[in-house]
Short mmCIF file of C-alpha atoms in Angstrom, two decimals:
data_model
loop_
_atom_site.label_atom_id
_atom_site.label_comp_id
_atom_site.label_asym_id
_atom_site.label_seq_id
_atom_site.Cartn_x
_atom_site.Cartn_y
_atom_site.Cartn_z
CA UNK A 121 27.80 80.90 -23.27
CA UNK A 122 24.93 79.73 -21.88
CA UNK A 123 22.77 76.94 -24.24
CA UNK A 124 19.14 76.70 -24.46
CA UNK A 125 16.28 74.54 -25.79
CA UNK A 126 12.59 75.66 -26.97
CA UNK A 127 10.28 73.34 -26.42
CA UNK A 128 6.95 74.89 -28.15
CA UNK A 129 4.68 73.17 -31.23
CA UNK A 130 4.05 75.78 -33.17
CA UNK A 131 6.93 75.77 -35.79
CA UNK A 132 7.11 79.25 -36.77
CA UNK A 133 7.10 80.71 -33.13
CA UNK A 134 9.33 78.77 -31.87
CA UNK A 135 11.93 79.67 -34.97
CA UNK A 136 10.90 83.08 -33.97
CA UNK A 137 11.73 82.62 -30.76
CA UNK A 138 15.09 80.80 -31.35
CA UNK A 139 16.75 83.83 -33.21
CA UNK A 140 15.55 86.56 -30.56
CA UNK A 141 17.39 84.32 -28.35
CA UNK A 142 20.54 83.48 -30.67
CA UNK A 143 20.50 87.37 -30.47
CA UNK A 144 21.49 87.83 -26.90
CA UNK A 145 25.29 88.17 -26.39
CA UNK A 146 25.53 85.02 -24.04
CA UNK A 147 22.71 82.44 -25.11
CA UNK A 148 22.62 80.04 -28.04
CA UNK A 149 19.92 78.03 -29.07
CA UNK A 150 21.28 73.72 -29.30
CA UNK A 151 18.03 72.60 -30.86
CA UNK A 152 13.83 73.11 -30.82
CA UNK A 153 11.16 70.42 -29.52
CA UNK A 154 7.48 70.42 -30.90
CA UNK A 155 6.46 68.58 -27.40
CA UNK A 156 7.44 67.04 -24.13
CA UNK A 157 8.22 63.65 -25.44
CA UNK A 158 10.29 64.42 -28.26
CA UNK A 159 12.50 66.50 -25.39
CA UNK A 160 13.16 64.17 -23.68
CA UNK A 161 14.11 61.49 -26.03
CA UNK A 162 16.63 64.30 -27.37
CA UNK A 163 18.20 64.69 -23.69
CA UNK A 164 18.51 61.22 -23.63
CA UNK A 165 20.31 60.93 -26.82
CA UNK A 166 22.18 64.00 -27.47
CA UNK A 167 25.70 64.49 -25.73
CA UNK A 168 25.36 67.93 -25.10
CA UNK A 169 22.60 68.49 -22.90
CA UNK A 170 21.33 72.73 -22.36
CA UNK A 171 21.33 74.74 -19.50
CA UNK A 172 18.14 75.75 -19.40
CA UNK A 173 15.03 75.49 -21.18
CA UNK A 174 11.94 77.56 -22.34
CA UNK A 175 9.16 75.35 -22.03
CA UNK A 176 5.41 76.35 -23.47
CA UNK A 177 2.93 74.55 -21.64
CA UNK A 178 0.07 73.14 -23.33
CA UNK A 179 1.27 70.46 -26.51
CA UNK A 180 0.37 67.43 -27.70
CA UNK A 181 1.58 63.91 -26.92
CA UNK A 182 3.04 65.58 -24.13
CA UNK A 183 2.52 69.14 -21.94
CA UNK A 184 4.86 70.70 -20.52
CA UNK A 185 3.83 70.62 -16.68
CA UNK A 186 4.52 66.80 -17.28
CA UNK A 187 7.82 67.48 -19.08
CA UNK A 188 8.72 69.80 -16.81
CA UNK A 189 8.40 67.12 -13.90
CA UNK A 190 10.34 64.72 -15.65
CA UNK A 191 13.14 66.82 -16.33
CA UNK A 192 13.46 68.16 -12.88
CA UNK A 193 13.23 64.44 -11.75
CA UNK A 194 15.79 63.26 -14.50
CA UNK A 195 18.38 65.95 -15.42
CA UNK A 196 18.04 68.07 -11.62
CA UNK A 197 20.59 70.81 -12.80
CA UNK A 198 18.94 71.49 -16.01
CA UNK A 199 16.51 74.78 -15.15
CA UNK A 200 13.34 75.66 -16.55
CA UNK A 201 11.55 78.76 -17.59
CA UNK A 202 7.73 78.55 -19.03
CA UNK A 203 7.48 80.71 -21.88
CA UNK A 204 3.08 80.75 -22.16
CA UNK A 205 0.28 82.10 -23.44
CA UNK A 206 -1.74 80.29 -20.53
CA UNK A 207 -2.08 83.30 -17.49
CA UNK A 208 -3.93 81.49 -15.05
CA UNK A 209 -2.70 81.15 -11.38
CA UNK A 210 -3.78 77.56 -11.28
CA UNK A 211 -1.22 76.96 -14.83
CA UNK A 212 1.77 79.07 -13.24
CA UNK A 213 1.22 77.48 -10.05
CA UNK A 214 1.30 73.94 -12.19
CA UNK A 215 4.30 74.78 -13.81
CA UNK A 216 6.57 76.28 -10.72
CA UNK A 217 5.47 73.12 -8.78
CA UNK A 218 6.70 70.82 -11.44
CA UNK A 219 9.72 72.19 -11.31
CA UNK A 220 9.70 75.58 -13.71
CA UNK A 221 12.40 78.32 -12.03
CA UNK A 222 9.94 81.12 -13.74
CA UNK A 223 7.16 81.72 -15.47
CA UNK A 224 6.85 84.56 -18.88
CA UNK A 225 4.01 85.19 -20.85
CA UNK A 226 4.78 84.77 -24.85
CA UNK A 227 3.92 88.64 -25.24
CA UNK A 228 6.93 89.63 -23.13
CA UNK A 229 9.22 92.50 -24.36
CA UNK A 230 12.61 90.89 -25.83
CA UNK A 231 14.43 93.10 -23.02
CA UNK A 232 12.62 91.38 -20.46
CA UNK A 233 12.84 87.69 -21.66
CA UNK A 234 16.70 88.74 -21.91
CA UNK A 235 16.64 89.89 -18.44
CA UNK A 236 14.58 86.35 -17.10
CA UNK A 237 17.36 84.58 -19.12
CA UNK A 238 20.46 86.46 -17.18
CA UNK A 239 18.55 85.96 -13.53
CA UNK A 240 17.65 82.71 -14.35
CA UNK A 241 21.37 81.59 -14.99
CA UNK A 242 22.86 83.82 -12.30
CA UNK A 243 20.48 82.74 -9.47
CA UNK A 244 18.85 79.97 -10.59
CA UNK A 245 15.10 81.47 -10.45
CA UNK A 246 13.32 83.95 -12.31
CA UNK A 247 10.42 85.21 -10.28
CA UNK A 248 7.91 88.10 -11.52
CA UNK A 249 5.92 89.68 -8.94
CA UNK A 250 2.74 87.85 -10.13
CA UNK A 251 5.01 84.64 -9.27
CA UNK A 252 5.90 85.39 -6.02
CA UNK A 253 2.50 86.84 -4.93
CA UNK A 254 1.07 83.45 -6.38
CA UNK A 255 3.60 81.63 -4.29
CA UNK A 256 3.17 83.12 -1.35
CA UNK A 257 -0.78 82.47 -1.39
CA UNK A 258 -0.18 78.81 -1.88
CA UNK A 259 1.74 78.46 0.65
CA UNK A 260 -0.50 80.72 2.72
CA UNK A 261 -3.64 78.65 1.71
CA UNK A 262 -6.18 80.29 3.99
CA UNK A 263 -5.09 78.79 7.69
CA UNK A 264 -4.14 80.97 10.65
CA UNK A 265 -0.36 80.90 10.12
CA UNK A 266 -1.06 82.74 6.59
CA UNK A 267 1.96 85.95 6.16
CA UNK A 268 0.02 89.17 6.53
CA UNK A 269 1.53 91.91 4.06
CA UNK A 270 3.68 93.78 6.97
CA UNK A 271 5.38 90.29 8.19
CA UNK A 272 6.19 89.85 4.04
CA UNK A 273 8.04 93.58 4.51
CA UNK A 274 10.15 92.71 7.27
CA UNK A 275 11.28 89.18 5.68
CA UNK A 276 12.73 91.88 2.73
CA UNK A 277 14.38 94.09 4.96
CA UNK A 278 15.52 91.21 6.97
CA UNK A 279 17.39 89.92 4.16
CA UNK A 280 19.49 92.87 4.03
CA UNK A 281 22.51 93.56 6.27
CA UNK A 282 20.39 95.73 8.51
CA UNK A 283 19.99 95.01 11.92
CA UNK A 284 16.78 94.16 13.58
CA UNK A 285 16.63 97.73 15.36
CA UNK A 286 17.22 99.72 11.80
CA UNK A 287 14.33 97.28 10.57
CA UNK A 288 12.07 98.87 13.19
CA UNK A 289 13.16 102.57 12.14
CA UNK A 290 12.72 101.95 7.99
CA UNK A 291 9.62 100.43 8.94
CA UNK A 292 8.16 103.18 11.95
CA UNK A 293 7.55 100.44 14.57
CA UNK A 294 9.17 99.78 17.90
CA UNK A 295 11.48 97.18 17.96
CA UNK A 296 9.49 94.75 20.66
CA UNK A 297 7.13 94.83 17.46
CA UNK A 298 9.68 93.83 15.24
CA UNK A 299 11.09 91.03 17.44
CA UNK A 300 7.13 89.77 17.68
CA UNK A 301 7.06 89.96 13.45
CA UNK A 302 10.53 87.69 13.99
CA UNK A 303 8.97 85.42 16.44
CA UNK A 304 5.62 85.04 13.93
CA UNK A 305 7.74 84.30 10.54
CA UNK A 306 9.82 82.18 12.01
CA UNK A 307 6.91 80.00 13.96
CA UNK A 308 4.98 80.05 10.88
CA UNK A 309 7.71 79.14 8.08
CA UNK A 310 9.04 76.73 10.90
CA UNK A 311 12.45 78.54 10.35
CA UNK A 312 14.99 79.01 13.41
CA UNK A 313 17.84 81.49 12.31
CA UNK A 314 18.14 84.28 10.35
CA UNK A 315 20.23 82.81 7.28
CA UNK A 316 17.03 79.98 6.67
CA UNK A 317 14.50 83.07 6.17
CA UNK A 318 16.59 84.35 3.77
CA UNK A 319 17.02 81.12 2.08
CA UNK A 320 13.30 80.87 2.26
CA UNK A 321 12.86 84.56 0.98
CA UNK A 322 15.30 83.81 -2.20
CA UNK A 323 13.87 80.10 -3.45
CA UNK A 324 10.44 81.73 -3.15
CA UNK A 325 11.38 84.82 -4.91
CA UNK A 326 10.62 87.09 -2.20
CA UNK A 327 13.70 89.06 -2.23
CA UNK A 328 16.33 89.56 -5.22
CA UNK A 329 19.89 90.61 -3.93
#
């Protein structure tokens, strides 16, 4: 059984919120926070500490980008999973830099928030495709070395057990041209083996095994 904390000021959502998530068959709500502050003086108090936490991002006293920093600074192993109504790329970018392992709006579906919650405790991260396309432009920025959309294919089918000639057949190119895309990721992400692009391609939720 996997325990949880909402962190949220607004009372009656987060109560709301608390018994969807009692409702799952392996979660369990310890305790609610109306801000940043008063979570962390619980996780310094309380013996039991959660295993992950939905954090909402803007409170008072305070947010939860700044929360969010100072758990992932102060409790490493504890994960994170910002449950908004903010939808701008410069908040989700905010939050997954502070140290959030995903990112769900507050209109989700209850099937999907169930689903976040299961990836997030099985893998550690919880990635929509909004995430990872956010992700991968900020670490893009707009320089040279940015990954064009066909190098972002072959890092997926790269993380597979195919080899690097069945890459070139799924993806109708020779496979001098898929060595080259090889050559490029690798240069770019400053990576030198096989096993660190997939590394790279799971933390940054470009590939889900």
């Amino acid at each position: 059984m996997k325990t949880i904390v909402i962190v949220d000021d607004h009372t009656l959502l987060s109560q709301a919120i608390s018994g969807l998530v009692n409702s799952f068959d392996n979660f369990e709500v310890l305790y609610t926070c109306k801000n940043g502050q008063e979570l962390l003086d619980n996780l310094r108090f309380e013996n039991k500490r959660p295993d992950i936490i939905l954090m909402d991002v803007n409170m008072p006293i305070m947010d939860g980008i700044e929360a969010t920093a100072q758990v992932k600074e102060l409790y490493p192993t504890i994960l994170i999973l910002a449950l908004s109504v903010e939808e701008d790329d410069h908040t989700i970018l905010q939050m997954i830099r502070a140290g959030a392992k995903g990112y769900l709006l507050k209109d989700t579906e209850k099937r999907t928030l169930e689903n976040a919650l299961n990836e997030l405790a099985l893998n550690g991260y919880y990635h929509t495709n909004t995430v990872s396309q956010l992700l991968v432009k900020s670490l893009n920025g707009n320089n040279k070395d940015a990954l064009r959309d066909r190098e972002i294919e072959f890092i997926k089918h790269a993380c597979t057990e195919m080899t690097y000639n069945e890459i070139a057949d799924v993806m109708f190119l020779s496979p001098k041209t898929v060595q080259g895309y090889r050559d490029s990721v690798f240069s770019k992400l400053n990576l030198k083996n096989r096993t660190g692009l997939v590394i790279y391609a799971l933390k940054n939720g470009l590939f889900r095994p």
